PDB file of C-alpha atoms in Angstrom:
ATOM      1  CA  UNK A 102      -5.088  -2.386 -17.384  1.00  0.00           C
ATOM      2  CA  UNK A 103      -6.405   0.011 -14.486  1.00  0.00           C
ATOM      3  CA  UNK A 104      -4.364   2.997 -13.879  1.00  0.00           C
ATOM      4  CA  UNK A 105      -4.373   5.313 -10.861  1.00  0.00           C
ATOM      5  CA  UNK A 106      -2.660   8.688 -10.951  1.00  0.00           C
ATOM      6  CA  UNK A 107      -2.215  10.709  -8.141  1.00  0.00           C
ATOM      7  CA  UNK A 108      -1.072  14.459  -8.018  1.00  0.00           C
ATOM      8  CA  UNK A 109       1.066  16.175  -6.967  1.00  0.00           C
ATOM      9  CA  UNK A 110       3.915  13.903  -6.341  1.00  0.00           C
ATOM     10  CA  UNK A 111       5.510  16.206  -3.683  1.00  0.00           C
ATOM     11  CA  UNK A 112       3.977  19.099  -1.720  1.00  0.00           C
ATOM     12  CA  UNK A 113       5.776  21.373   0.787  1.00  0.00           C
ATOM     13  CA  UNK A 114       3.442  23.592   2.828  1.00  0.00           C
ATOM     14  CA  UNK A 115       4.013  25.840   5.888  1.00  0.00           C
ATOM     15  CA  UNK A 116       2.542  24.542   9.046  1.00  0.00           C
ATOM     16  CA  UNK A 117      -1.178  25.838   9.147  1.00  0.00           C
ATOM     17  CA  UNK A 118      -1.582  25.849   5.318  1.00  0.00           C
ATOM     18  CA  UNK A 119      -4.187  23.439   3.722  1.00  0.00           C
ATOM     19  CA  UNK A 120      -3.034  20.646   1.558  1.00  0.00           C
ATOM     20  CA  UNK A 121      -4.798  18.765  -1.125  1.00  0.00           C
ATOM     21  CA  UNK A 122      -4.007  15.602  -3.184  1.00  0.00           C
ATOM     22  CA  UNK A 123      -5.981  14.403  -6.162  1.00  0.00           C
ATOM     23  CA  UNK A 124      -6.470  10.863  -7.447  1.00  0.00           C
ATOM     24  CA  UNK A 125      -7.710   9.912 -11.023  1.00  0.00           C
ATOM     25  CA  UNK A 126      -8.461   6.568 -12.480  1.00  0.00           C
ATOM     26  CA  UNK A 127      -8.554   5.447 -15.915  1.00  0.00           C
ATOM     27  CA  UNK A 128     -11.686   3.242 -15.201  1.00  0.00           C
ATOM     28  CA  UNK A 129     -14.805   3.560 -13.018  1.00  0.00           C
ATOM     29  CA  UNK A 130     -14.149   2.287  -9.522  1.00  0.00           C
ATOM     30  CA  UNK A 131     -16.313   0.314  -7.279  1.00  0.00           C
ATOM     31  CA  UNK A 132     -14.550   1.997  -4.210  1.00  0.00           C
ATOM     32  CA  UNK A 133     -11.565   3.814  -3.324  1.00  0.00           C
ATOM     33  CA  UNK A 134      -9.418   3.708  -0.287  1.00  0.00           C
ATOM     34  CA  UNK A 135      -6.963   6.163   1.254  1.00  0.00           C
ATOM     35  CA  UNK A 136      -3.583   5.122   3.127  1.00  0.00           C
ATOM     36  CA  UNK A 137      -1.081   7.205   5.174  1.00  0.00           C
ATOM     37  CA  UNK A 138       2.596   6.088   5.264  1.00  0.00           C
ATOM     38  CA  UNK A 139       4.752   7.919   7.806  1.00  0.00           C
ATOM     39  CA  UNK A 140       8.560   8.238   6.882  1.00  0.00           C
ATOM     40  CA  UNK A 141       9.977   5.067   7.646  1.00  0.00           C
ATOM     41  CA  UNK A 142       6.578   3.488   8.321  1.00  0.00           C
ATOM     42  CA  UNK A 143       4.029   1.133   6.693  1.00  0.00           C
ATOM     43  CA  UNK A 144       0.860   2.171   4.912  1.00  0.00           C
ATOM     44  CA  UNK A 145      -1.975   2.559   7.307  1.00  0.00           C
ATOM     45  CA  UNK A 146      -5.749   2.439   6.177  1.00  0.00           C
ATOM     46  CA  UNK A 147      -7.417   5.807   6.694  1.00  0.00           C
ATOM     47  CA  UNK A 148     -10.791   5.516   4.993  1.00  0.00           C
ATOM     48  CA  UNK A 149     -12.859   3.884   2.133  1.00  0.00           C
ATOM     49  CA  UNK A 150     -15.511   5.850   0.125  1.00  0.00           C
ATOM     50  CA  UNK A 151     -18.057   3.796  -1.898  1.00  0.00           C
ATOM     51  CA  UNK A 152     -20.805   6.079  -2.948  1.00  0.00           C
ATOM     52  CA  UNK A 153     -20.689   8.336  -6.171  1.00  0.00           C
ATOM     53  CA  UNK A 154     -20.309  11.913  -4.678  1.00  0.00           C
ATOM     54  CA  UNK A 155     -19.504  10.776  -1.169  1.00  0.00           C
ATOM     55  CA  UNK A 156     -17.840  13.080   1.130  1.00  0.00           C
ATOM     56  CA  UNK A 157     -16.325  11.895   4.580  1.00  0.00           C
ATOM     57  CA  UNK A 158     -14.461  13.865   7.255  1.00  0.00           C
ATOM     58  CA  UNK A 159     -12.116  12.792   9.840  1.00  0.00           C
ATOM     59  CA  UNK A 160     -11.234  15.843  11.954  1.00  0.00           C
ATOM     60  CA  UNK A 161      -9.264  18.044   9.890  1.00  0.00           C
ATOM     61  CA  UNK A 162      -9.224  15.490   6.717  1.00  0.00           C
ATOM     62  CA  UNK A 163     -11.907  15.606   4.147  1.00  0.00           C
ATOM     63  CA  UNK A 164     -12.250  12.886   1.619  1.00  0.00           C
ATOM     64  CA  UNK A 165     -14.315  13.159  -1.561  1.00  0.00           C
ATOM     65  CA  UNK A 166     -15.507  10.388  -4.162  1.00  0.00           C
ATOM     66  CA  UNK A 167     -16.369  12.112  -7.603  1.00  0.00           C
ATOM     67  CA  UNK A 168     -19.741  11.706  -9.115  1.00  0.00           C
ATOM     68  CA  UNK A 169     -18.441   9.458 -11.881  1.00  0.00           C
ATOM     69  CA  UNK A 170     -16.394   7.364  -9.357  1.00  0.00           C
ATOM     70  CA  UNK A 171     -13.265   7.910 -11.251  1.00  0.00           C
ATOM     71  CA  UNK A 172     -11.622  10.433  -9.041  1.00  0.00           C
ATOM     72  CA  UNK A 173     -11.054  11.340  -5.428  1.00  0.00           C
ATOM     73  CA  UNK A 174      -9.363  14.015  -3.256  1.00  0.00           C
ATOM     74  CA  UNK A 175      -7.951  14.276   0.248  1.00  0.00           C
ATOM     75  CA  UNK A 176      -8.018  17.736   1.733  1.00  0.00           C
ATOM     76  CA  UNK A 177      -6.187  18.492   4.904  1.00  0.00           C
ATOM     77  CA  UNK A 178      -7.059  21.867   6.812  1.00  0.00           C
ATOM     78  CA  UNK A 179      -4.331  23.675   8.869  1.00  0.00           C
ATOM     79  CA  UNK A 180      -1.660  21.134   8.503  1.00  0.00           C
ATOM     80  CA  UNK A 181       0.350  20.099  11.507  1.00  0.00           C
ATOM     81  CA  UNK A 182       3.858  18.479  11.382  1.00  0.00           C
ATOM     82  CA  UNK A 183       2.077  15.112  12.495  1.00  0.00           C
ATOM     83  CA  UNK A 184       0.505  15.167   9.145  1.00  0.00           C
ATOM     84  CA  UNK A 185       3.994  14.632   7.465  1.00  0.00           C
ATOM     85  CA  UNK A 186       4.007  11.430   5.307  1.00  0.00           C
ATOM     86  CA  UNK A 187       3.078   9.892   1.961  1.00  0.00           C
ATOM     87  CA  UNK A 188      -0.649   9.775   1.044  1.00  0.00           C
ATOM     88  CA  UNK A 189      -1.896   6.924  -1.158  1.00  0.00           C
ATOM     89  CA  UNK A 190      -5.126   6.550  -2.828  1.00  0.00           C
ATOM     90  CA  UNK A 191      -5.965   2.939  -4.035  1.00  0.00           C
ATOM     91  CA  UNK A 192      -8.832   2.315  -6.345  1.00  0.00           C
ATOM     92  CA  UNK A 193     -10.610  -1.009  -6.527  1.00  0.00           C
ATOM     93  CA  UNK A 194     -12.199  -1.909  -9.833  1.00  0.00           C
ATOM     94  CA  UNK A 195     -15.420  -3.800 -10.285  1.00  0.00           C
ATOM     95  CA  UNK A 196     -13.128  -7.031 -10.791  1.00  0.00           C
ATOM     96  CA  UNK A 197     -11.839  -6.550  -7.382  1.00  0.00           C
ATOM     97  CA  UNK A 198      -8.359  -5.563  -8.209  1.00  0.00           C
ATOM     98  CA  UNK A 199      -6.888  -2.776  -5.837  1.00  0.00           C
ATOM     99  CA  UNK A 200      -4.341  -0.557  -7.685  1.00  0.00           C
ATOM    100  CA  UNK A 201      -2.382   2.117  -5.763  1.00  0.00           C
ATOM    101  CA  UNK A 202      -1.713   5.544  -6.953  1.00  0.00           C
ATOM    102  CA  UNK A 203       1.827   6.678  -6.900  1.00  0.00           C
ATOM    103  CA  UNK A 204       1.270   8.712  -3.712  1.00  0.00           C
ATOM    104  CA  UNK A 205       1.690  12.396  -2.583  1.00  0.00           C
ATOM    105  CA  UNK A 206       4.586  13.043  -0.219  1.00  0.00           C
ATOM    106  CA  UNK A 207       3.617  15.678   2.192  1.00  0.00           C
ATOM    107  CA  UNK A 208       6.217  17.764   4.035  1.00  0.00           C
ATOM    108  CA  UNK A 209       5.294  20.346   6.743  1.00  0.00           C
ATOM    109  CA  UNK A 210       7.472  23.184   7.631  1.00  0.00           C
ATOM    110  CA  UNK A 211       7.098  24.274  11.332  1.00  0.00           C
TER     111      UNK A 211
ATOM    112  CA  UNK B 265       0.207  -8.266  19.356  1.00  0.00           C
ATOM    113  CA  UNK B 266       1.335  -7.167  15.986  1.00  0.00           C
ATOM    114  CA  UNK B 267      -1.464  -7.939  13.555  1.00  0.00           C
ATOM    115  CA  UNK B 268       0.689  -8.588  10.500  1.00  0.00           C
ATOM    116  CA  UNK B 269       4.395  -9.441  11.308  1.00  0.00           C
ATOM    117  CA  UNK B 270       7.183  -9.977   8.673  1.00  0.00           C
ATOM    118  CA  UNK B 271      10.786 -11.044   9.222  1.00  0.00           C
ATOM    119  CA  UNK B 272      13.517 -10.070   8.854  1.00  0.00           C
ATOM    120  CA  UNK B 273      13.104  -6.367   8.984  1.00  0.00           C
ATOM    121  CA  UNK B 274      16.309  -5.600   7.316  1.00  0.00           C
ATOM    122  CA  UNK B 275      18.180  -7.728   4.789  1.00  0.00           C
ATOM    123  CA  UNK B 276      21.658  -7.080   3.393  1.00  0.00           C
ATOM    124  CA  UNK B 277      22.954  -9.615   0.840  1.00  0.00           C
ATOM    125  CA  UNK B 278      25.306 -10.145  -2.096  1.00  0.00           C
ATOM    126  CA  UNK B 279      23.896 -10.418  -5.737  1.00  0.00           C
ATOM    127  CA  UNK B 280      23.349 -14.072  -6.670  1.00  0.00           C
ATOM    128  CA  UNK B 281      22.255 -15.245  -3.285  1.00  0.00           C
ATOM    129  CA  UNK B 282      18.832 -16.642  -2.313  1.00  0.00           C
ATOM    130  CA  UNK B 283      16.819 -15.140   0.536  1.00  0.00           C
ATOM    131  CA  UNK B 284      13.404 -15.530   2.161  1.00  0.00           C
ATOM    132  CA  UNK B 285      11.065 -13.192   3.946  1.00  0.00           C
ATOM    133  CA  UNK B 286       8.328 -14.542   6.126  1.00  0.00           C
ATOM    134  CA  UNK B 287       4.892 -13.135   6.916  1.00  0.00           C
ATOM    135  CA  UNK B 288       2.253 -14.029   9.548  1.00  0.00           C
ATOM    136  CA  UNK B 289      -1.123 -12.439  10.405  1.00  0.00           C
ATOM    137  CA  UNK B 290      -3.254 -13.082  13.322  1.00  0.00           C
ATOM    138  CA  UNK B 291      -6.267 -11.255  12.133  1.00  0.00           C
ATOM    139  CA  UNK B 292      -7.995 -14.272  10.755  1.00  0.00           C
ATOM    140  CA  UNK B 293      -8.063 -12.851   7.150  1.00  0.00           C
ATOM    141  CA  UNK B 294      -8.467 -14.874   4.254  1.00  0.00           C
ATOM    142  CA  UNK B 295      -6.429 -12.911   1.822  1.00  0.00           C
ATOM    143  CA  UNK B 296      -2.620 -12.062   1.870  1.00  0.00           C
ATOM    144  CA  UNK B 297      -0.423 -10.118  -0.368  1.00  0.00           C
ATOM    145  CA  UNK B 298       3.100  -9.208  -1.194  1.00  0.00           C
ATOM    146  CA  UNK B 299       3.923  -5.583  -2.335  1.00  0.00           C
ATOM    147  CA  UNK B 300       7.157  -4.053  -3.600  1.00  0.00           C
ATOM    148  CA  UNK B 301       7.846  -0.224  -2.679  1.00  0.00           C
ATOM    149  CA  UNK B 302      10.684   0.992  -4.627  1.00  0.00           C
ATOM    150  CA  UNK B 303      12.740   4.174  -3.853  1.00  0.00           C
ATOM    151  CA  UNK B 304      10.375   6.469  -5.423  1.00  0.00           C
ATOM    152  CA  UNK B 305       7.578   4.946  -2.853  1.00  0.00           C
ATOM    153  CA  UNK B 306       5.483   3.376  -5.803  1.00  0.00           C
ATOM    154  CA  UNK B 307       3.641   0.536  -4.231  1.00  0.00           C
ATOM    155  CA  UNK B 308       3.235  -2.385  -6.632  1.00  0.00           C
ATOM    156  CA  UNK B 309       1.489  -5.603  -5.938  1.00  0.00           C
ATOM    157  CA  UNK B 310       3.422  -8.757  -6.724  1.00  0.00           C
ATOM    158  CA  UNK B 311       1.259 -11.575  -5.537  1.00  0.00           C
ATOM    159  CA  UNK B 312      -2.063 -12.298  -3.792  1.00  0.00           C
ATOM    160  CA  UNK B 313      -3.245 -15.488  -2.062  1.00  0.00           C
ATOM    161  CA  UNK B 314      -6.720 -16.354  -0.831  1.00  0.00           C
ATOM    162  CA  UNK B 315      -7.055 -19.148   1.607  1.00  0.00           C
ATOM    163  CA  UNK B 316      -3.576 -20.648   0.326  1.00  0.00           C
ATOM    164  CA  UNK B 317      -4.479 -20.297  -3.318  1.00  0.00           C
ATOM    165  CA  UNK B 318      -2.716 -17.962  -5.681  1.00  0.00           C
ATOM    166  CA  UNK B 319      -5.151 -15.433  -7.038  1.00  0.00           C
ATOM    167  CA  UNK B 320      -2.988 -12.562  -8.392  1.00  0.00           C
ATOM    168  CA  UNK B 321       0.419 -13.077  -9.950  1.00  0.00           C
ATOM    169  CA  UNK B 322       1.615  -9.849 -11.517  1.00  0.00           C
ATOM    170  CA  UNK B 323       4.566  -9.710 -14.021  1.00  0.00           C
ATOM    171  CA  UNK B 324       7.125 -10.702 -11.522  1.00  0.00           C
ATOM    172  CA  UNK B 325      10.362 -12.519 -12.464  1.00  0.00           C
ATOM    173  CA  UNK B 326       9.867 -16.314 -11.705  1.00  0.00           C
ATOM    174  CA  UNK B 327      12.978 -15.854  -9.297  1.00  0.00           C
ATOM    175  CA  UNK B 328      10.248 -14.728  -6.889  1.00  0.00           C
ATOM    176  CA  UNK B 329       8.301 -17.493  -5.604  1.00  0.00           C
ATOM    177  CA  UNK B 330       5.501 -17.271  -2.959  1.00  0.00           C
ATOM    178  CA  UNK B 331       4.394 -20.010  -0.599  1.00  0.00           C
ATOM    179  CA  UNK B 332       1.396 -20.086   1.495  1.00  0.00           C
ATOM    180  CA  UNK B 333       1.383 -23.117   3.847  1.00  0.00           C
ATOM    181  CA  UNK B 334      -1.749 -21.853   5.586  1.00  0.00           C
ATOM    182  CA  UNK B 335      -4.043 -18.981   5.397  1.00  0.00           C
ATOM    183  CA  UNK B 336      -2.157 -17.089   8.166  1.00  0.00           C
ATOM    184  CA  UNK B 337       1.180 -17.370   6.440  1.00  0.00           C
ATOM    185  CA  UNK B 338       2.673 -16.201   3.247  1.00  0.00           C
ATOM    186  CA  UNK B 339       6.297 -16.271   2.531  1.00  0.00           C
ATOM    187  CA  UNK B 340       8.546 -14.974  -0.347  1.00  0.00           C
ATOM    188  CA  UNK B 341      11.525 -16.727  -1.379  1.00  0.00           C
ATOM    189  CA  UNK B 342      13.931 -14.920  -4.066  1.00  0.00           C
ATOM    190  CA  UNK B 343      16.501 -16.715  -6.022  1.00  0.00           C
ATOM    191  CA  UNK B 344      19.445 -15.300  -7.618  1.00  0.00           C
ATOM    192  CA  UNK B 345      19.037 -11.808  -6.082  1.00  0.00           C
ATOM    193  CA  UNK B 346      19.786  -8.717  -8.627  1.00  0.00           C
ATOM    194  CA  UNK B 347      20.623  -5.328  -7.654  1.00  0.00           C
ATOM    195  CA  UNK B 348      17.212  -4.045  -8.868  1.00  0.00           C
ATOM    196  CA  UNK B 349      15.663  -6.198  -6.227  1.00  0.00           C
ATOM    197  CA  UNK B 350      16.614  -3.692  -3.575  1.00  0.00           C
ATOM    198  CA  UNK B 351      13.473  -2.425  -2.200  1.00  0.00           C
ATOM    199  CA  UNK B 352      11.128  -2.573   0.739  1.00  0.00           C
ATOM    200  CA  UNK B 353       8.752  -5.522   0.654  1.00  0.00           C
ATOM    201  CA  UNK B 354       5.479  -5.184   2.461  1.00  0.00           C
ATOM    202  CA  UNK B 355       3.097  -8.210   3.460  1.00  0.00           C
ATOM    203  CA  UNK B 356      -0.544  -7.257   3.796  1.00  0.00           C
ATOM    204  CA  UNK B 357      -3.645  -9.023   4.692  1.00  0.00           C
ATOM    205  CA  UNK B 358      -7.420  -8.373   4.197  1.00  0.00           C
ATOM    206  CA  UNK B 359     -10.735  -9.985   4.712  1.00  0.00           C
ATOM    207  CA  UNK B 360     -12.210 -11.293   1.571  1.00  0.00           C
ATOM    208  CA  UNK B 361     -12.168  -8.150  -0.692  1.00  0.00           C
ATOM    209  CA  UNK B 362     -15.809  -8.923  -1.576  1.00  0.00           C
ATOM    210  CA  UNK B 363     -16.975  -8.465   2.011  1.00  0.00           C
ATOM    211  CA  UNK B 364     -17.069  -5.250   4.085  1.00  0.00           C
ATOM    212  CA  UNK B 365     -14.316  -2.799   3.423  1.00  0.00           C
ATOM    213  CA  UNK B 366     -11.471  -5.062   2.285  1.00  0.00           C
ATOM    214  CA  UNK B 367      -9.055  -2.634   3.697  1.00  0.00           C
ATOM    215  CA  UNK B 368      -5.390  -3.764   3.711  1.00  0.00           C
ATOM    216  CA  UNK B 369      -3.465  -4.244   6.845  1.00  0.00           C
ATOM    217  CA  UNK B 370       0.305  -3.939   6.187  1.00  0.00           C
ATOM    218  CA  UNK B 371       3.327  -5.355   8.053  1.00  0.00           C
ATOM    219  CA  UNK B 372       6.138  -3.095   8.984  1.00  0.00           C
ATOM    220  CA  UNK B 373       8.153  -3.838   5.860  1.00  0.00           C
ATOM    221  CA  UNK B 374      11.338  -5.721   5.022  1.00  0.00           C
ATOM    222  CA  UNK B 375      14.039  -3.616   3.637  1.00  0.00           C
ATOM    223  CA  UNK B 376      16.207  -5.718   1.193  1.00  0.00           C
ATOM    224  CA  UNK B 377      19.423  -4.243   0.166  1.00  0.00           C
ATOM    225  CA  UNK B 378      21.392  -6.225  -2.617  1.00  0.00           C
ATOM    226  CA  UNK B 379      25.081  -5.368  -2.920  1.00  0.00           C
TER     227      UNK B 379
END
């Protein structure tokens, strides 16, 4: 079955440092979504990428979808304490199944 | 108005008991889901319903039985609770995944603790 791996599992950064999480799928995806879950909260949709090689930005967050549509990354520039949480990628297969990665827990030291 | 609401938020119970979690969405979505999030934060899909019909049923013990009385509601009943059932259960909904983005809207979660 489809597997979506996400690394790293945990990341501690100093406030102001950059952060990147990577997502890899065992199969080609039709699209990929990213979610953020604050501590004690629920996952909240951030963005969806559909096209091969697509890059989208949301303020300090940059999302990329690989050319082969099997990997993706989320990069945060100059982290802030409000960025704390777990970031999940979720890959949708051509058969419409959405599979979540294991998440990357980001901790930011002020 | 909460888009996806689930009750109860917290549930503490003894092994062997039966419990239910209710979920309602007011977004007019066609598809609803139950996800289980364990202590390591892994999000695993359990069930998916599209317009009251079961479309995804992952390898979940048959002690778990979903029920969708209408497309705005998806309840989860768990029989004979076990220690390993302790987790946060999230309900979610989406528009038909074949249309538009198919992004998931999650409820706030129901934390189940089995003693």
